[in-house]
Amino acid sequence: MEEDLDQLKKEVAQLRRDLDHVLRVIGQEEELPEQPRSPFLLLEAEMISIRQTSDRIPMVVKAQEGSAYIYLNDDEARARGIFQIDEEGRARLEIWNKKQQLVVSIGETNEGGGEIYVASPEGKPRAGMKATELGGIVSAQNSAGQPNALLVGKDEGGTIIVADANGRPLAEIATSDEKGATLVFFDDEGKPKATLPGKRLW
């Protein structure tokens, strides 16, 4: 009986040490009158992996000095979505296709404005939208990455620019004043060769 009691004391002491360790890891080691234990789990970690099976981890949350990431993976362990805060404190959401090409990027510019980037299945830029000091800009590119169309919205009005396959402007429609818009055609050197003033019809 005495041996059983000694063994039981050892097991209870080990359980107490294990419990203290678990409480310390989850931040619940001390319960003070002025600061009772939280009813919910408090967890601190540099990386958390959400696992479906032994070989499938669809989500990873990772933090390192100056930045943080959330990775969303498909069934073949390919990163398909990433939400990140970089070292400069800028937020960005990226979507990758099955070929591991970046096809969508939504983020913050250096100036603090927003921008959206859309690419082809091969990862080549095809359309974009961003806010700058000049105003809002929407652009569309061909498969070679050359801009073919540009839409700019400014305080004084809007501008539409159409370019050729090499990105050279061919025509521009812009608000000239409160009376209407002006259509300008450009030559191969980018110089205006014809101007058609317009008037409001409403």
CSV table of C-alpha atoms in Angstrom, one decimal:
chain,number,residue,atom,x,y,z
A,1,MET,CA,0.0,0.0,0.0
A,2,GLU,CA,2.8,2.4,0.9
A,3,GLU,CA,4.5,1.7,-2.5
A,4,ASP,CA,1.2,2.4,-4.3
A,5,LEU,CA,0.8,5.7,-2.4
A,6,ASP,CA,4.4,6.8,-3.3
A,7,GLN,CA,3.7,6.0,-7.0
A,8,LEU,CA,0.5,7.9,-6.9
A,9,LYS,CA,2.2,10.9,-5.4
A,10,LYS,CA,4.8,10.8,-8.2
A,11,GLU,CA,2.1,10.6,-10.9
A,12,VAL,CA,0.2,13.5,-9.3
A,13,ALA,CA,3.4,15.6,-9.3
A,14,GLN,CA,4.0,14.8,-12.9
A,15,LEU,CA,0.4,15.8,-13.8
A,16,ARG,CA,0.9,19.1,-12.0
A,17,ARG,CA,4.1,19.8,-14.0
A,18,ASP,CA,2.3,18.9,-17.2
A,19,LEU,CA,-0.6,21.1,-16.4
A,20,ASP,CA,1.7,24.0,-15.5
A,21,HIS,CA,3.4,23.6,-18.8
A,22,VAL,CA,0.2,23.6,-20.8
A,23,LEU,CA,-1.2,26.6,-18.9
A,24,ARG,CA,2.1,28.5,-19.5
A,25,VAL,CA,2.1,27.6,-23.2
A,26,ILE,CA,-1.5,28.9,-23.7
A,27,GLY,CA,-1.0,32.0,-21.5
A,28,GLN,CA,-3.2,30.8,-18.7
A,29,GLU,CA,-0.6,30.0,-16.1
A,30,GLU,CA,-1.6,32.6,-13.5
A,31,GLU,CA,-5.1,33.6,-12.3
A,32,LEU,CA,-5.1,36.8,-10.3
A,33,PRO,CA,-8.1,38.4,-8.6
A,34,GLU,CA,-7.8,41.5,-10.7
A,35,GLN,CA,-7.0,39.5,-13.9
A,36,PRO,CA,-8.9,36.2,-13.9
A,37,ARG,CA,-8.2,33.6,-16.6
A,38,SER,CA,-9.8,34.2,-19.9
A,39,PRO,CA,-12.8,31.8,-20.8
A,40,PHE,CA,-11.2,31.4,-24.3
A,41,LEU,CA,-7.9,30.1,-25.5
A,42,LEU,CA,-5.0,32.5,-25.8
A,43,LEU,CA,-2.4,31.2,-28.2
A,44,GLU,CA,1.0,32.7,-29.3
A,45,ALA,CA,2.9,31.1,-32.2
A,46,GLU,CA,5.2,32.1,-35.0
A,47,MET,CA,3.4,29.7,-37.4
A,48,ILE,CA,0.1,27.8,-37.3
A,49,SER,CA,-0.7,25.1,-39.8
A,50,ILE,CA,-4.3,24.0,-40.3
A,51,ARG,CA,-4.2,20.4,-41.3
A,52,GLN,CA,-6.8,18.3,-43.1
A,53,THR,CA,-4.9,15.0,-43.3
A,54,SER,CA,-1.3,13.9,-42.6
A,55,ASP,CA,-0.2,15.2,-46.0
A,56,ARG,CA,-2.7,18.1,-46.6
A,57,ILE,CA,-2.3,21.5,-45.1
A,58,PRO,CA,-4.8,23.9,-46.7
A,59,MET,CA,-3.9,26.9,-44.6
A,60,VAL,CA,-0.8,28.3,-43.0
A,61,VAL,CA,-0.6,31.4,-40.8
A,62,LYS,CA,3.0,32.7,-40.5
A,63,ALA,CA,4.6,35.8,-38.8
A,64,GLN,CA,8.1,37.0,-39.0
A,65,GLU,CA,9.9,40.2,-38.1
A,66,GLY,CA,8.1,43.1,-39.8
A,67,SER,CA,5.6,41.0,-41.9
A,68,ALA,CA,2.8,38.5,-41.7
A,69,TYR,CA,1.3,36.0,-44.1
A,70,ILE,CA,-1.8,33.8,-44.5
A,71,TYR,CA,-1.3,31.0,-47.2
A,72,LEU,CA,-4.2,29.1,-48.7
A,73,ASN,CA,-3.1,25.9,-50.4
A,74,ASP,CA,-4.9,23.5,-52.8
A,75,ASP,CA,-5.0,19.7,-52.5
A,76,GLU,CA,-1.7,19.4,-54.2
A,77,ALA,CA,0.0,21.7,-51.7
A,78,ARG,CA,0.2,24.6,-54.2
A,79,ALA,CA,-0.2,28.1,-52.8
A,80,ARG,CA,-3.3,29.5,-54.4
A,81,GLY,CA,-4.0,32.5,-52.2
A,82,ILE,CA,-1.8,34.7,-50.1
A,83,PHE,CA,-2.8,37.6,-47.8
A,84,GLN,CA,0.3,39.5,-46.5
A,85,ILE,CA,1.6,42.5,-44.7
A,86,ASP,CA,5.0,43.4,-46.0
A,87,GLU,CA,8.0,45.0,-44.2
A,88,GLU,CA,6.7,48.4,-45.2
A,89,GLY,CA,3.3,47.8,-43.6
A,90,ARG,CA,1.4,47.5,-46.9
A,91,ALA,CA,-1.3,44.9,-47.3
A,92,ARG,CA,-1.7,42.7,-50.4
A,93,LEU,CA,-3.9,39.8,-51.5
A,94,GLU,CA,-2.6,37.6,-54.2
A,95,ILE,CA,-4.3,34.8,-56.2
A,96,TRP,CA,-2.2,32.2,-58.0
A,97,ASN,CA,-3.5,29.7,-60.6
A,98,LYS,CA,-2.6,26.0,-60.8
A,99,LYS,CA,0.4,26.8,-63.0
A,100,GLN,CA,1.7,28.9,-60.0
A,101,GLN,CA,1.3,32.1,-62.0
A,102,LEU,CA,0.1,35.3,-60.3
A,103,VAL,CA,-3.2,36.2,-61.9
A,104,VAL,CA,-4.8,38.6,-59.4
A,105,SER,CA,-3.2,41.1,-57.0
A,106,ILE,CA,-5.1,43.5,-54.8
A,107,GLY,CA,-3.0,45.8,-52.7
A,108,GLU,CA,-1.7,49.1,-51.5
A,109,THR,CA,0.6,51.5,-53.5
A,110,ASN,CA,3.6,53.2,-52.0
A,111,GLU,CA,1.5,56.3,-51.6
A,112,GLY,CA,-1.2,54.4,-49.7
A,113,GLY,CA,-3.8,54.2,-52.5
A,114,GLY,CA,-5.4,51.0,-53.8
A,115,GLU,CA,-4.5,49.0,-56.9
A,116,ILE,CA,-5.7,45.9,-58.7
A,117,TYR,CA,-3.7,43.8,-61.1
A,118,VAL,CA,-5.2,41.1,-63.4
A,119,ALA,CA,-3.1,38.8,-65.5
A,120,SER,CA,-3.5,36.1,-68.1
A,121,PRO,CA,-3.1,32.3,-67.3
A,122,GLU,CA,0.6,32.7,-68.2
A,123,GLY,CA,1.0,35.5,-65.6
A,124,LYS,CA,1.3,38.4,-68.2
A,125,PRO,CA,-0.5,41.6,-67.1
A,126,ARG,CA,-3.7,42.3,-69.0
A,127,ALA,CA,-5.6,44.9,-66.9
A,128,GLY,CA,-5.0,47.1,-64.0
A,129,MET,CA,-6.7,49.7,-61.8
A,130,LYS,CA,-5.1,52.1,-59.3
A,131,ALA,CA,-5.6,55.4,-57.5
A,132,THR,CA,-2.8,58.0,-57.8
A,133,GLU,CA,-2.4,61.7,-57.0
A,134,LEU,CA,-3.7,62.4,-60.5
A,135,GLY,CA,-6.9,60.4,-60.0
A,136,GLY,CA,-8.2,57.0,-60.9
A,137,ILE,CA,-6.6,55.0,-63.7
A,138,VAL,CA,-7.8,51.9,-65.5
A,139,SER,CA,-5.6,50.2,-68.1
A,140,ALA,CA,-5.8,47.3,-70.5
A,141,GLN,CA,-2.7,45.6,-72.0
A,142,ASN,CA,-2.2,43.1,-74.8
A,143,SER,CA,-0.4,39.7,-74.5
A,144,ALA,CA,3.0,41.4,-74.8
A,145,GLY,CA,2.2,43.7,-71.9
A,146,GLN,CA,1.8,46.8,-74.0
A,147,PRO,CA,-1.0,49.2,-72.9
A,148,ASN,CA,-3.7,49.4,-75.5
A,149,ALA,CA,-6.3,51.5,-73.7
A,150,LEU,CA,-6.1,53.9,-70.7
A,151,LEU,CA,-8.9,55.5,-68.8
A,152,VAL,CA,-8.0,58.4,-66.4
A,153,GLY,CA,-10.4,60.1,-64.1
A,154,LYS,CA,-9.3,63.5,-62.7
A,155,ASP,CA,-11.0,66.4,-60.8
A,156,GLU,CA,-11.2,68.4,-64.1
A,157,GLY,CA,-12.6,65.5,-66.1
A,158,GLY,CA,-11.8,62.2,-67.8
A,159,THR,CA,-9.4,61.1,-70.5
A,160,ILE,CA,-9.5,58.0,-72.7
A,161,ILE,CA,-6.3,57.0,-74.6
A,162,VAL,CA,-6.2,54.3,-77.3
A,163,ALA,CA,-2.8,52.9,-78.4
A,164,ASP,CA,-1.5,50.5,-81.0
A,165,ALA,CA,0.1,47.0,-80.4
A,166,ASN,CA,3.4,48.7,-79.5
A,167,GLY,CA,1.8,51.0,-76.9
A,168,ARG,CA,2.1,54.1,-78.9
A,169,PRO,CA,-0.9,56.5,-78.4
A,170,LEU,CA,-3.1,56.8,-81.5
A,171,ALA,CA,-6.1,58.8,-80.2
A,172,GLU,CA,-7.1,60.6,-77.1
A,173,ILE,CA,-10.5,61.9,-75.9
A,174,ALA,CA,-10.3,64.4,-73.1
A,175,THR,CA,-12.5,67.0,-71.5
A,176,SER,CA,-11.3,70.4,-72.7
A,177,ASP,CA,-13.6,72.6,-70.6
A,178,GLU,CA,-17.2,72.7,-69.4
A,179,LYS,CA,-18.4,72.9,-73.0
A,180,GLY,CA,-17.3,69.4,-74.0
A,181,ALA,CA,-14.5,67.2,-75.0
A,182,THR,CA,-11.7,67.1,-77.6
A,183,LEU,CA,-10.6,64.2,-79.8
A,184,VAL,CA,-6.9,64.2,-80.8
A,185,PHE,CA,-5.2,61.9,-83.3
A,186,PHE,CA,-1.4,61.2,-83.1
A,187,ASP,CA,1.1,60.3,-85.8
A,188,ASP,CA,3.7,57.5,-85.6
A,189,GLU,CA,6.1,59.8,-83.6
A,190,GLY,CA,3.4,60.5,-81.0
A,191,LYS,CA,2.8,64.1,-82.2
A,192,PRO,CA,-0.8,65.4,-82.6
A,193,LYS,CA,-1.8,65.4,-86.3
A,194,ALA,CA,-5.5,66.2,-86.0
A,195,THR,CA,-7.8,67.7,-83.4
A,196,LEU,CA,-11.6,67.7,-83.3
A,197,PRO,CA,-13.3,69.8,-80.7
A,198,GLY,CA,-16.6,68.6,-79.4
A,199,LYS,CA,-19.6,70.1,-77.6
A,200,ARG,CA,-22.0,68.9,-75.0
A,201,LEU,CA,-25.1,67.4,-76.4
A,202,TRP,CA,-27.0,67.6,-73.1
